[in-house]
PDB file as gemmi writes it, atoms N, CA and C in Angstrom:
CRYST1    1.000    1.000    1.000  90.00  90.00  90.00 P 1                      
ATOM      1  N   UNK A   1       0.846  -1.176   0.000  1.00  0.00           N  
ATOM      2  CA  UNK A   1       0.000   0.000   0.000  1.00  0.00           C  
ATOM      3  C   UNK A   1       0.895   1.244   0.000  1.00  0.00           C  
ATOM      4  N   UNK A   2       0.382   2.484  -0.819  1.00  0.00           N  
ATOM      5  CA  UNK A   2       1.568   3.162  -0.569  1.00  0.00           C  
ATOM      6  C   UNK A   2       1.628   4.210   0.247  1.00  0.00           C  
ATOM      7  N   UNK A   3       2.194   4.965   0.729  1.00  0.00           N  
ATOM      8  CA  UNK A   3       2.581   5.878   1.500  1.00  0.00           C  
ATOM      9  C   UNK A   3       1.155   6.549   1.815  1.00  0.00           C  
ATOM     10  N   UNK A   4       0.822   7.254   1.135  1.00  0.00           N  
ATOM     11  CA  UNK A   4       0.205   8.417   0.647  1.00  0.00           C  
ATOM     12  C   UNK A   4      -1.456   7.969   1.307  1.00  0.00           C  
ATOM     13  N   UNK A   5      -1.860   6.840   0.938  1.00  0.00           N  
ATOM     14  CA  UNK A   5      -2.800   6.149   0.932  1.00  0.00           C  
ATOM     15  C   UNK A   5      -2.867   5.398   2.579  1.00  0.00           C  
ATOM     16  N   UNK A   6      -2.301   5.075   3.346  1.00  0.00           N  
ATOM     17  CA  UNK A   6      -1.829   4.470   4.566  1.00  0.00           C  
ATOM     18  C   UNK A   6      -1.865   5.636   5.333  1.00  0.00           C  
ATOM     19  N   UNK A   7      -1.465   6.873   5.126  1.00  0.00           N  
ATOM     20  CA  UNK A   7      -1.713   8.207   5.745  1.00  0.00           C  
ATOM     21  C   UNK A   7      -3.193   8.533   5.475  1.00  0.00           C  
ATOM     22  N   UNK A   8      -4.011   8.627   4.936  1.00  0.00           N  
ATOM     23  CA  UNK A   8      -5.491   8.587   4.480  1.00  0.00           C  
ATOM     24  C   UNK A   8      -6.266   7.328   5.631  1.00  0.00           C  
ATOM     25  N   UNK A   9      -5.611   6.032   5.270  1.00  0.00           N  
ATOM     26  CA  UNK A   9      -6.167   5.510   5.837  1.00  0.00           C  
ATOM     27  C   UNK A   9      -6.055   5.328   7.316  1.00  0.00           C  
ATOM     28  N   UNK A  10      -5.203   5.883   7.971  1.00  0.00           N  
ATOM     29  CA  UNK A  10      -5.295   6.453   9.518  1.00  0.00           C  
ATOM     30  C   UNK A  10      -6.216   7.378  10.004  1.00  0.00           C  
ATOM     31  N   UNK A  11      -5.585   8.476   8.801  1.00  0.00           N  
ATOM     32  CA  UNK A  11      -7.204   9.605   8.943  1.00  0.00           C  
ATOM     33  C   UNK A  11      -8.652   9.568   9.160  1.00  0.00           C  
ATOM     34  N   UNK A  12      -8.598   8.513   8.201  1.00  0.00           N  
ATOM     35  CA  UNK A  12     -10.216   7.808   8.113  1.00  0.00           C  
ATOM     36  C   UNK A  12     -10.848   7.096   9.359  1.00  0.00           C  
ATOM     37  N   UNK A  13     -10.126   7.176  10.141  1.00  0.00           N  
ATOM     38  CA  UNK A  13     -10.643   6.383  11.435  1.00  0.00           C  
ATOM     39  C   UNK A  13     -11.931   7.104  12.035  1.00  0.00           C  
ATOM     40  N   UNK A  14     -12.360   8.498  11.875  1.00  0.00           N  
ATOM     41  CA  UNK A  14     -13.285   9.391  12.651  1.00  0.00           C  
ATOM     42  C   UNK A  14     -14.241   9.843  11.884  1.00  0.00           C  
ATOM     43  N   UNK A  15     -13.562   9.394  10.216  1.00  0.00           N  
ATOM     44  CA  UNK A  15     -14.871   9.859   9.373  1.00  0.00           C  
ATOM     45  C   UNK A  15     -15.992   9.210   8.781  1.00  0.00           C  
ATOM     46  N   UNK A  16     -16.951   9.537   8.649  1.00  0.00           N  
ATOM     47  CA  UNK A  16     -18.305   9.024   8.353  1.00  0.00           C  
ATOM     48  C   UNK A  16     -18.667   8.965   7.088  1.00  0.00           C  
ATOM     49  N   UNK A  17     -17.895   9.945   6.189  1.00  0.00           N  
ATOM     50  CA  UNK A  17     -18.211  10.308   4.780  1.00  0.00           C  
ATOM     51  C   UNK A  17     -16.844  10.526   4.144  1.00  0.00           C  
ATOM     52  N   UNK A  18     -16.443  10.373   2.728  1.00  0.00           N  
ATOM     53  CA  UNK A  18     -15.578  11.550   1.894  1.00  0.00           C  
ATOM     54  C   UNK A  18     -16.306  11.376   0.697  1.00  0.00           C  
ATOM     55  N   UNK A  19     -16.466  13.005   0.043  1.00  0.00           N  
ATOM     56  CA  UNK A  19     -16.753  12.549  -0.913  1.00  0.00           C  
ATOM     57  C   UNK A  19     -16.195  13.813  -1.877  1.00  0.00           C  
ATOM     58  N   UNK A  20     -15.552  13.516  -3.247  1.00  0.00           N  
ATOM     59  CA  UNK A  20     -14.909  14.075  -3.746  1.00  0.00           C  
ATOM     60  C   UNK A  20     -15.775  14.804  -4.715  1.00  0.00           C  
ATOM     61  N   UNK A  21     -15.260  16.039  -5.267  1.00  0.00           N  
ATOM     62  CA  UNK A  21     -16.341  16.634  -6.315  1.00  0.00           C  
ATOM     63  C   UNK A  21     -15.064  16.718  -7.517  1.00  0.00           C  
ATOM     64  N   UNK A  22     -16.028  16.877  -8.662  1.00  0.00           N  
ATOM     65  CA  UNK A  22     -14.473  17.189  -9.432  1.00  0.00           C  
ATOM     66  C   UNK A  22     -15.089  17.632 -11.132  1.00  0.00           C  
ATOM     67  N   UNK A  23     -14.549  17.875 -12.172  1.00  0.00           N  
ATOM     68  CA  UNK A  23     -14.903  17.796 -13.752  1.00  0.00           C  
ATOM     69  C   UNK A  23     -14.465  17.057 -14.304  1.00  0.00           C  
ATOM     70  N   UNK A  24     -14.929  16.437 -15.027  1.00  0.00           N  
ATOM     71  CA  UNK A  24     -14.660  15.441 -16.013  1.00  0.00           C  
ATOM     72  C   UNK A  24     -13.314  15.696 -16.602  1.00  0.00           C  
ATOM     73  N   UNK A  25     -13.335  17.079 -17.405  1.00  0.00           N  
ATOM     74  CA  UNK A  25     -12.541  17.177 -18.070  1.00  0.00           C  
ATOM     75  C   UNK A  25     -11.803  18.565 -18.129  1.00  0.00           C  
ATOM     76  N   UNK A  26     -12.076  19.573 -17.030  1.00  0.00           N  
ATOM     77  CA  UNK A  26     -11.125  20.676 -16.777  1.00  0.00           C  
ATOM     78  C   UNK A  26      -9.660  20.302 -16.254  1.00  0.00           C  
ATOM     79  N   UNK A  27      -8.836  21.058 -16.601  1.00  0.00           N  
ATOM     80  CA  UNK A  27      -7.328  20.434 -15.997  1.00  0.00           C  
ATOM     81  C   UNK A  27      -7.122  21.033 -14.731  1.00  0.00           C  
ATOM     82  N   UNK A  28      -7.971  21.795 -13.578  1.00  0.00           N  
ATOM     83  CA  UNK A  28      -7.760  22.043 -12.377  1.00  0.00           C  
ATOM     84  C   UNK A  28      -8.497  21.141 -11.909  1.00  0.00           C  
ATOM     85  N   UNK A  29      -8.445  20.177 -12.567  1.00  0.00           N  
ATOM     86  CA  UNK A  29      -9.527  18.942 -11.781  1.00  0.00           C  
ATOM     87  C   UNK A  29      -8.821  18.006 -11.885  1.00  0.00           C  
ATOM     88  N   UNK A  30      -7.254  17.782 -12.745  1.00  0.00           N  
ATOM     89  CA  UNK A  30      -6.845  16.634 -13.040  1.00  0.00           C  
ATOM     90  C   UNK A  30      -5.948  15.903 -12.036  1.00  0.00           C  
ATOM     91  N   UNK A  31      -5.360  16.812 -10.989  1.00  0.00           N  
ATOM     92  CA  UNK A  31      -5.020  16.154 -10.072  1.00  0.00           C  
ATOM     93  C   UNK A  31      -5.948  15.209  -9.471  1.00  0.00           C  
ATOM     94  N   UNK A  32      -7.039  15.803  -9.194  1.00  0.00           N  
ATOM     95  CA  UNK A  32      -8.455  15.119  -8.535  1.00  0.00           C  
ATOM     96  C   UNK A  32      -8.608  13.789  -8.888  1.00  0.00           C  
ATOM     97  N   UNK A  33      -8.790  13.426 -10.381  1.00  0.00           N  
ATOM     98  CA  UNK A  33      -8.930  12.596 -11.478  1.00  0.00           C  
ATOM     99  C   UNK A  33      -7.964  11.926 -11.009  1.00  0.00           C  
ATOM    100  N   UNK A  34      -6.673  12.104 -11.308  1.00  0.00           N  
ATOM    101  CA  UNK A  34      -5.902  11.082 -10.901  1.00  0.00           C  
ATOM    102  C   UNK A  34      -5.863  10.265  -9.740  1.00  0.00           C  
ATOM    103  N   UNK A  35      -6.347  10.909  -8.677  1.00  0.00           N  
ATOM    104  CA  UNK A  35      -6.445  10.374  -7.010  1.00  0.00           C  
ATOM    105  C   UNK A  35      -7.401   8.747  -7.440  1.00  0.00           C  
ATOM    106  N   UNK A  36      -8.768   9.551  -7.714  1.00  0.00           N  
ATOM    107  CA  UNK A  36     -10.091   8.816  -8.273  1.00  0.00           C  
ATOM    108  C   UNK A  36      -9.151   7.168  -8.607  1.00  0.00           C  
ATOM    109  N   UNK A  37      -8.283   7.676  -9.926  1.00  0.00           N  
ATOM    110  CA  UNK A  37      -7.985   6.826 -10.945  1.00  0.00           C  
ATOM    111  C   UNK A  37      -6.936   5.734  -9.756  1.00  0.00           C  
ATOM    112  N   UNK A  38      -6.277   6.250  -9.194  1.00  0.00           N  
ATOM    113  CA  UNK A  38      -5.418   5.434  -8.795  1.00  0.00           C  
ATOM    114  C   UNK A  38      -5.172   4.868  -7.544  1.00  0.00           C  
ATOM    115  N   UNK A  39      -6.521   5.612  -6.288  1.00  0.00           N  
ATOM    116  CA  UNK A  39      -6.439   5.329  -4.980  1.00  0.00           C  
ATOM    117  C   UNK A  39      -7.832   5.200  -4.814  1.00  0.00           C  
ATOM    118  N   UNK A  40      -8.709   5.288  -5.273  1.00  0.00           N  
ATOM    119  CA  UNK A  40     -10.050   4.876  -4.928  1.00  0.00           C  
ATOM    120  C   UNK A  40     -10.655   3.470  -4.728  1.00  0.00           C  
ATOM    121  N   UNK A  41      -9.713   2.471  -6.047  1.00  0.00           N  
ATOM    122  CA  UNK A  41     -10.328   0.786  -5.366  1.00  0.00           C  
ATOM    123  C   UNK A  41      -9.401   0.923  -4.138  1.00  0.00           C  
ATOM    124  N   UNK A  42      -7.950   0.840  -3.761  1.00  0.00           N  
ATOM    125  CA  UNK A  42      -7.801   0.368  -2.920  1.00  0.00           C  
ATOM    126  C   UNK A  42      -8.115   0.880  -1.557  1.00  0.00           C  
ATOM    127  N   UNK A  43      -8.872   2.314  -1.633  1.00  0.00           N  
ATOM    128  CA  UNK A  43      -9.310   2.656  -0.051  1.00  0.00           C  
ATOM    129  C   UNK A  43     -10.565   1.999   0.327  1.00  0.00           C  
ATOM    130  N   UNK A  44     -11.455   1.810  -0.891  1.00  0.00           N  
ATOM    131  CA  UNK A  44     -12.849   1.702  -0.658  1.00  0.00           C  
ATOM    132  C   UNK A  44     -12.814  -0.056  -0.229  1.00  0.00           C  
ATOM    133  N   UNK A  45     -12.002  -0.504  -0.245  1.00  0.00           N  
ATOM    134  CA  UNK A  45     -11.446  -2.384  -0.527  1.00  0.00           C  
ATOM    135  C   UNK A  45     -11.330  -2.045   1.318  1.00  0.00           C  
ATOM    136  N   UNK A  46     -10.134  -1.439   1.598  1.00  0.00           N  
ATOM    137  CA  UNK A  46     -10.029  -0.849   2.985  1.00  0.00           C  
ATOM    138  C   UNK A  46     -10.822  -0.743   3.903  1.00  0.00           C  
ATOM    139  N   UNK A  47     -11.840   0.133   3.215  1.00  0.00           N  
ATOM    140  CA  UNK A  47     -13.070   0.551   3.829  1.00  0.00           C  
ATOM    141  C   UNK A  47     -14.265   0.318   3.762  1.00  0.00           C  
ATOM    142  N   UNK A  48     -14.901  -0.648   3.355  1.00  0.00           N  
ATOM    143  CA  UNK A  48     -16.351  -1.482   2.928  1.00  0.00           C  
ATOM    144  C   UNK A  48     -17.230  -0.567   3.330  1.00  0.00           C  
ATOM    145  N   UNK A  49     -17.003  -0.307   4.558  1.00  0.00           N  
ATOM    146  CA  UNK A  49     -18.129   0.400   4.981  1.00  0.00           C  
ATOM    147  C   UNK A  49     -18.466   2.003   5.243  1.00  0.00           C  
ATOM    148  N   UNK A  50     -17.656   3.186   4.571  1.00  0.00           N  
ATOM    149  CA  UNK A  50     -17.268   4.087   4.429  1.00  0.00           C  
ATOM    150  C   UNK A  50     -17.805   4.322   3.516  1.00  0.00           C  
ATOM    151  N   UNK A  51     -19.057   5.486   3.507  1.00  0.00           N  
ATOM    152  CA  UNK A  51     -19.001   5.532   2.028  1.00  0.00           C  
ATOM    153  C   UNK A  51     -18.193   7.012   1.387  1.00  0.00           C  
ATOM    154  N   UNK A  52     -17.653   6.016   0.284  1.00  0.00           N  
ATOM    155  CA  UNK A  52     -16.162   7.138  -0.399  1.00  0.00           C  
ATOM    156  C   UNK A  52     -17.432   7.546  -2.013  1.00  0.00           C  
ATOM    157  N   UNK A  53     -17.844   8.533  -2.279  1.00  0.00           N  
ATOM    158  CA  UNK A  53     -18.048   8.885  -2.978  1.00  0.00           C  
ATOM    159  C   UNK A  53     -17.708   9.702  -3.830  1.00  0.00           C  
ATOM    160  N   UNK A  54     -17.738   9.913  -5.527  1.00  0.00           N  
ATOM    161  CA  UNK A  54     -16.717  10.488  -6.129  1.00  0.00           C  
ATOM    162  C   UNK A  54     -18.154  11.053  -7.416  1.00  0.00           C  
ATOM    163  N   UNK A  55     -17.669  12.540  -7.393  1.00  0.00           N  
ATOM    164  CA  UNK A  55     -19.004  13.250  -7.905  1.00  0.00           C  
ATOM    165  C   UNK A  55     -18.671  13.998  -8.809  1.00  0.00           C  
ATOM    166  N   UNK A  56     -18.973  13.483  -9.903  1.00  0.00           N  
ATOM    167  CA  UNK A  56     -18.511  14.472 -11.094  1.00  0.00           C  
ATOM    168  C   UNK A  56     -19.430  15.505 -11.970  1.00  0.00           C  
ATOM    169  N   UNK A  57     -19.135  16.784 -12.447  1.00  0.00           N  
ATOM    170  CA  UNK A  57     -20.057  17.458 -12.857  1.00  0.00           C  
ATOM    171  C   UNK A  57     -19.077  18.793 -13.958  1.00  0.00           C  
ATOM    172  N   UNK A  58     -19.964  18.677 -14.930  1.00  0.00           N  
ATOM    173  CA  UNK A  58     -18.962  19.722 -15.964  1.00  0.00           C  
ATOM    174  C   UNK A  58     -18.700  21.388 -15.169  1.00  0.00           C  
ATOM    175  N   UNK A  59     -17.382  21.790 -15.165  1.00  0.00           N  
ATOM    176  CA  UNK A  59     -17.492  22.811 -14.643  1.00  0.00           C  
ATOM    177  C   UNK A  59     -17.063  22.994 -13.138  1.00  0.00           C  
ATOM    178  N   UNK A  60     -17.353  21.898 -12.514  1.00  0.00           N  
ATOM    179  CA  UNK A  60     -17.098  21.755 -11.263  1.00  0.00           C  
ATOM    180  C   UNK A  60     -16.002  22.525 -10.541  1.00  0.00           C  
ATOM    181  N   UNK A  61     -15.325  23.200  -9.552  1.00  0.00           N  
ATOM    182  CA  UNK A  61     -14.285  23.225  -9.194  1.00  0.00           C  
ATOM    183  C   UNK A  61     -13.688  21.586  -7.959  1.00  0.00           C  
ATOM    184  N   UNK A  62     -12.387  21.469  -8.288  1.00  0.00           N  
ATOM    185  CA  UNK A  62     -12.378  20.321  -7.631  1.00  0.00           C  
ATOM    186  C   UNK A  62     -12.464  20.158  -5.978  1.00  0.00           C  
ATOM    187  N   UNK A  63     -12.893  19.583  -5.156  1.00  0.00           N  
ATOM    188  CA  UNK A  63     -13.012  19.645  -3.782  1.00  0.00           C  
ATOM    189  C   UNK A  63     -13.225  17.942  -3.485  1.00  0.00           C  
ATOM    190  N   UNK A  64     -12.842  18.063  -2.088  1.00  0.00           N  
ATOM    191  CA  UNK A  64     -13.103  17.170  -0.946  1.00  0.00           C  
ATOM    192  C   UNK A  64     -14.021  17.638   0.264  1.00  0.00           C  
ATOM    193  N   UNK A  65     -14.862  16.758   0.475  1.00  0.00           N  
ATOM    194  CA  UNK A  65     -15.193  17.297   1.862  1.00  0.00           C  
ATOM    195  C   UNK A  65     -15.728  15.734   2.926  1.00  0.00           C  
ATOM    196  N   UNK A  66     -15.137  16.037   3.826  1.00  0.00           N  
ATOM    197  CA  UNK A  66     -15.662  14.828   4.827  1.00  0.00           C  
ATOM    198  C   UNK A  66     -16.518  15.454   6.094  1.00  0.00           C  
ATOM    199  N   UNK A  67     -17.205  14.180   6.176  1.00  0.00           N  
ATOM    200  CA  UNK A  67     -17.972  14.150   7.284  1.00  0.00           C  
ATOM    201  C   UNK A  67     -18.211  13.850   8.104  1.00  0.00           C  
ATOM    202  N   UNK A  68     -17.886  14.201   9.600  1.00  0.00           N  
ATOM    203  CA  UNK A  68     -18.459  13.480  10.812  1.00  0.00           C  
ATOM    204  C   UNK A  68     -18.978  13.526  11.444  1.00  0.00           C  
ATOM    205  N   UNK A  69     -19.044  12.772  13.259  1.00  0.00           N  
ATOM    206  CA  UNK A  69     -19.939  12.224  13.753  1.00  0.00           C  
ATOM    207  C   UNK A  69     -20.555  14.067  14.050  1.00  0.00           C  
ATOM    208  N   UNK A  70     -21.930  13.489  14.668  1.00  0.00           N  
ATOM    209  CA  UNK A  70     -22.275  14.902  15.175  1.00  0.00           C  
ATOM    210  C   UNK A  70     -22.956  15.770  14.095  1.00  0.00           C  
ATOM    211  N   UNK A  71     -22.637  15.593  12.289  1.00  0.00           N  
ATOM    212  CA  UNK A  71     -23.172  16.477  11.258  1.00  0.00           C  
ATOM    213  C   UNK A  71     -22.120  17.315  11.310  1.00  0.00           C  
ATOM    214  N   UNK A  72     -21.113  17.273  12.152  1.00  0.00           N  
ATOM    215  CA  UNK A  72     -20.108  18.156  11.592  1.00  0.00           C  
ATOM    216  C   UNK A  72     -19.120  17.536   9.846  1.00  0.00           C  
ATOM    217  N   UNK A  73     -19.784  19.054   9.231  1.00  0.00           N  
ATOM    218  CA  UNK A  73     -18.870  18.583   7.592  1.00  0.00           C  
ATOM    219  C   UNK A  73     -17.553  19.713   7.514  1.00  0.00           C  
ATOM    220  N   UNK A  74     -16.782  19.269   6.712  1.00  0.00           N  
ATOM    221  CA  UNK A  74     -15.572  20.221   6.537  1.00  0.00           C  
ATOM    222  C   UNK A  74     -15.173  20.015   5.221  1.00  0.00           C  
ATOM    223  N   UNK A  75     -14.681  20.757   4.248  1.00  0.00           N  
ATOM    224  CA  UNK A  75     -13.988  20.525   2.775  1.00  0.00           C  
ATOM    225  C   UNK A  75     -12.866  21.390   2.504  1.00  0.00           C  
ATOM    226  N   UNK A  76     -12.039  20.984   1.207  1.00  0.00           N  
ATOM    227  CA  UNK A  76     -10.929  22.136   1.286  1.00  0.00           C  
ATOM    228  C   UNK A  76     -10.957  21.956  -0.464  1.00  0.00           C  
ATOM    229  N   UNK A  77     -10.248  23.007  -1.125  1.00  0.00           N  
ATOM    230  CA  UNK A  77     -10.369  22.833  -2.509  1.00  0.00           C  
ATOM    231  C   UNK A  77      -9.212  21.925  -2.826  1.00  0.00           C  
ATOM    232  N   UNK A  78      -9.423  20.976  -4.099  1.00  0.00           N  
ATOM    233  CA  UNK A  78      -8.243  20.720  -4.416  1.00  0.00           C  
ATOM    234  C   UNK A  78      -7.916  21.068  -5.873  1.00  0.00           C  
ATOM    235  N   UNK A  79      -8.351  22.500  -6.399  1.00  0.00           N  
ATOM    236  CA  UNK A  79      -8.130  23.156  -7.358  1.00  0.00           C  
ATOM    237  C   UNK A  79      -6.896  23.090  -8.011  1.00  0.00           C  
ATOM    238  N   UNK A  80      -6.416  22.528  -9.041  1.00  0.00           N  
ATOM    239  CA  UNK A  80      -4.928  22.606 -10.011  1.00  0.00           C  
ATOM    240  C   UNK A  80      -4.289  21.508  -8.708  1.00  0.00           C  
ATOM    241  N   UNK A  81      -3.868  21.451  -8.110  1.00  0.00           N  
ATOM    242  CA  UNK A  81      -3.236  20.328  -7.282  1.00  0.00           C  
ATOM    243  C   UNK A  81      -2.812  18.606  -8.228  1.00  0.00           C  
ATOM    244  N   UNK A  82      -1.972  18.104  -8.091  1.00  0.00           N  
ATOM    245  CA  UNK A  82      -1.312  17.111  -8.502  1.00  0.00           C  
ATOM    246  C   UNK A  82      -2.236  15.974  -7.475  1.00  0.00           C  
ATOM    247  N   UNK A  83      -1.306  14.955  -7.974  1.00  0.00           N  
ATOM    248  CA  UNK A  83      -2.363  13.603  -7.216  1.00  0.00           C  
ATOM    249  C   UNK A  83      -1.420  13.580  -5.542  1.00  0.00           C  
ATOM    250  N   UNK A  84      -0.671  13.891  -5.639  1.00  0.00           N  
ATOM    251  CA  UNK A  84       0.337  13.733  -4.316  1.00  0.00           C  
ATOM    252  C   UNK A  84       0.172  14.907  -2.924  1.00  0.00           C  
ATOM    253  N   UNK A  85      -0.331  16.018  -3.952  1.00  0.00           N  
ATOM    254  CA  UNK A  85      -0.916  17.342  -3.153  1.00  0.00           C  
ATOM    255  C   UNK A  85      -2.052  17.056  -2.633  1.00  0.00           C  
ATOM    256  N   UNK A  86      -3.323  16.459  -3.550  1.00  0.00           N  
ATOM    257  CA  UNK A  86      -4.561  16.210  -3.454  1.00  0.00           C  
ATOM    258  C   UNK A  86      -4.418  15.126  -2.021  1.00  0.00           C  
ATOM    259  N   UNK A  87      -3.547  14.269  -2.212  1.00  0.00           N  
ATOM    260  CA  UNK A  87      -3.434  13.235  -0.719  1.00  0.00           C  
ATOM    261  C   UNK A  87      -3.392  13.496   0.103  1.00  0.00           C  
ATOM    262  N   UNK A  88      -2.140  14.728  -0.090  1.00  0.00           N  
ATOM    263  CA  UNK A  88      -1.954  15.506   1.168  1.00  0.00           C  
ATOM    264  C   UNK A  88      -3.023  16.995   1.899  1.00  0.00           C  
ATOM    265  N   UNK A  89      -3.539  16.623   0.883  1.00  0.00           N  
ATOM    266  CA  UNK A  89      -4.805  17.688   1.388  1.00  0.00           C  
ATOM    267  C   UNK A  89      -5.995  17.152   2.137  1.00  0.00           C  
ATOM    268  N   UNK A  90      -5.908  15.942   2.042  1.00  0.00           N  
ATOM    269  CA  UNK A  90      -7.184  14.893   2.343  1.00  0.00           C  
ATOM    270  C   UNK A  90      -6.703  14.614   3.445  1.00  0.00           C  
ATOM    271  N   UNK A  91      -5.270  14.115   3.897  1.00  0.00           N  
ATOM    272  CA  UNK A  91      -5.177  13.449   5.299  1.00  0.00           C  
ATOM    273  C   UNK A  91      -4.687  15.259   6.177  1.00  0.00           C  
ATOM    274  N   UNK A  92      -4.446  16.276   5.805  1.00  0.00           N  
ATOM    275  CA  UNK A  92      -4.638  17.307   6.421  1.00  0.00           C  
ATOM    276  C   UNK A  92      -5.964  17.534   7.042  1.00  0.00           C  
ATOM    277  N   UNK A  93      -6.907  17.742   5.767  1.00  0.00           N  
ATOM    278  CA  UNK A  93      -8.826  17.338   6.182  1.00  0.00           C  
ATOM    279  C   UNK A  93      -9.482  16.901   7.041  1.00  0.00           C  
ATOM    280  N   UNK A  94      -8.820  15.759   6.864  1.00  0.00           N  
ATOM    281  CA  UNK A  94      -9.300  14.114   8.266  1.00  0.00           C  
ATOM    282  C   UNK A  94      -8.662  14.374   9.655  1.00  0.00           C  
ATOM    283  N   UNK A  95      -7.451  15.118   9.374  1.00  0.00           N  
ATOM    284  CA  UNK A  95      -6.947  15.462  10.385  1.00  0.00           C  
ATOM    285  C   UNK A  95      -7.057  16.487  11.402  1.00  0.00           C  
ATOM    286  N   UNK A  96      -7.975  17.462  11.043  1.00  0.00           N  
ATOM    287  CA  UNK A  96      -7.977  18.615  11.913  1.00  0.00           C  
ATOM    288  C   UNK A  96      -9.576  18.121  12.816  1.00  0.00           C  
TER     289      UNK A  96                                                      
END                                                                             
């Protein structure tokens, strides 16, 4: 498992929700895209019972936002960001 993803999945211990927003096909979304593309089976495999949702819409700006106990929600953008930034923006997220 790699780095990046193992840090996420510590994070995930308190959350109830993630769910990603993003565009199909704008390139401040492509970091986003890539996360999707390359870490999404193996968290959701991780996490059966989490639901990881991934929401696409033309135009979109890209974001994360999780959710926990209580109805407390929180998100952060992950606008132009790479797939390695986008990780690190997510276990920052989970983390505060």
């Amino acid at each position: 498992m790699p780095k990046g993803i193992q840090a996420i999945q510590l994070a995930l211990k308190n959350a109830r929700e993630l769910r990603v927003h993003m565009c199909q096909t704008s390139p401040q979304s492509e970091g986003a895209r890539k996360f999707v593309k390359g870490c999404y089976i193996e968290l959701k495999l991780s996490n059966p019972t989490l639901p990881i949702l991934i929401r696409e819409c033309q135009g979109t700006s890209a974001r994360v936002y999780a959710r926990f106990g209580k109805g407390v929600e929180r998100s952060t953008s992950l606008d132009s960001q790479n797939k390695d930034q986008v990780i690190e923006s997510i276990v920052q997220l989970l983390s505060n």
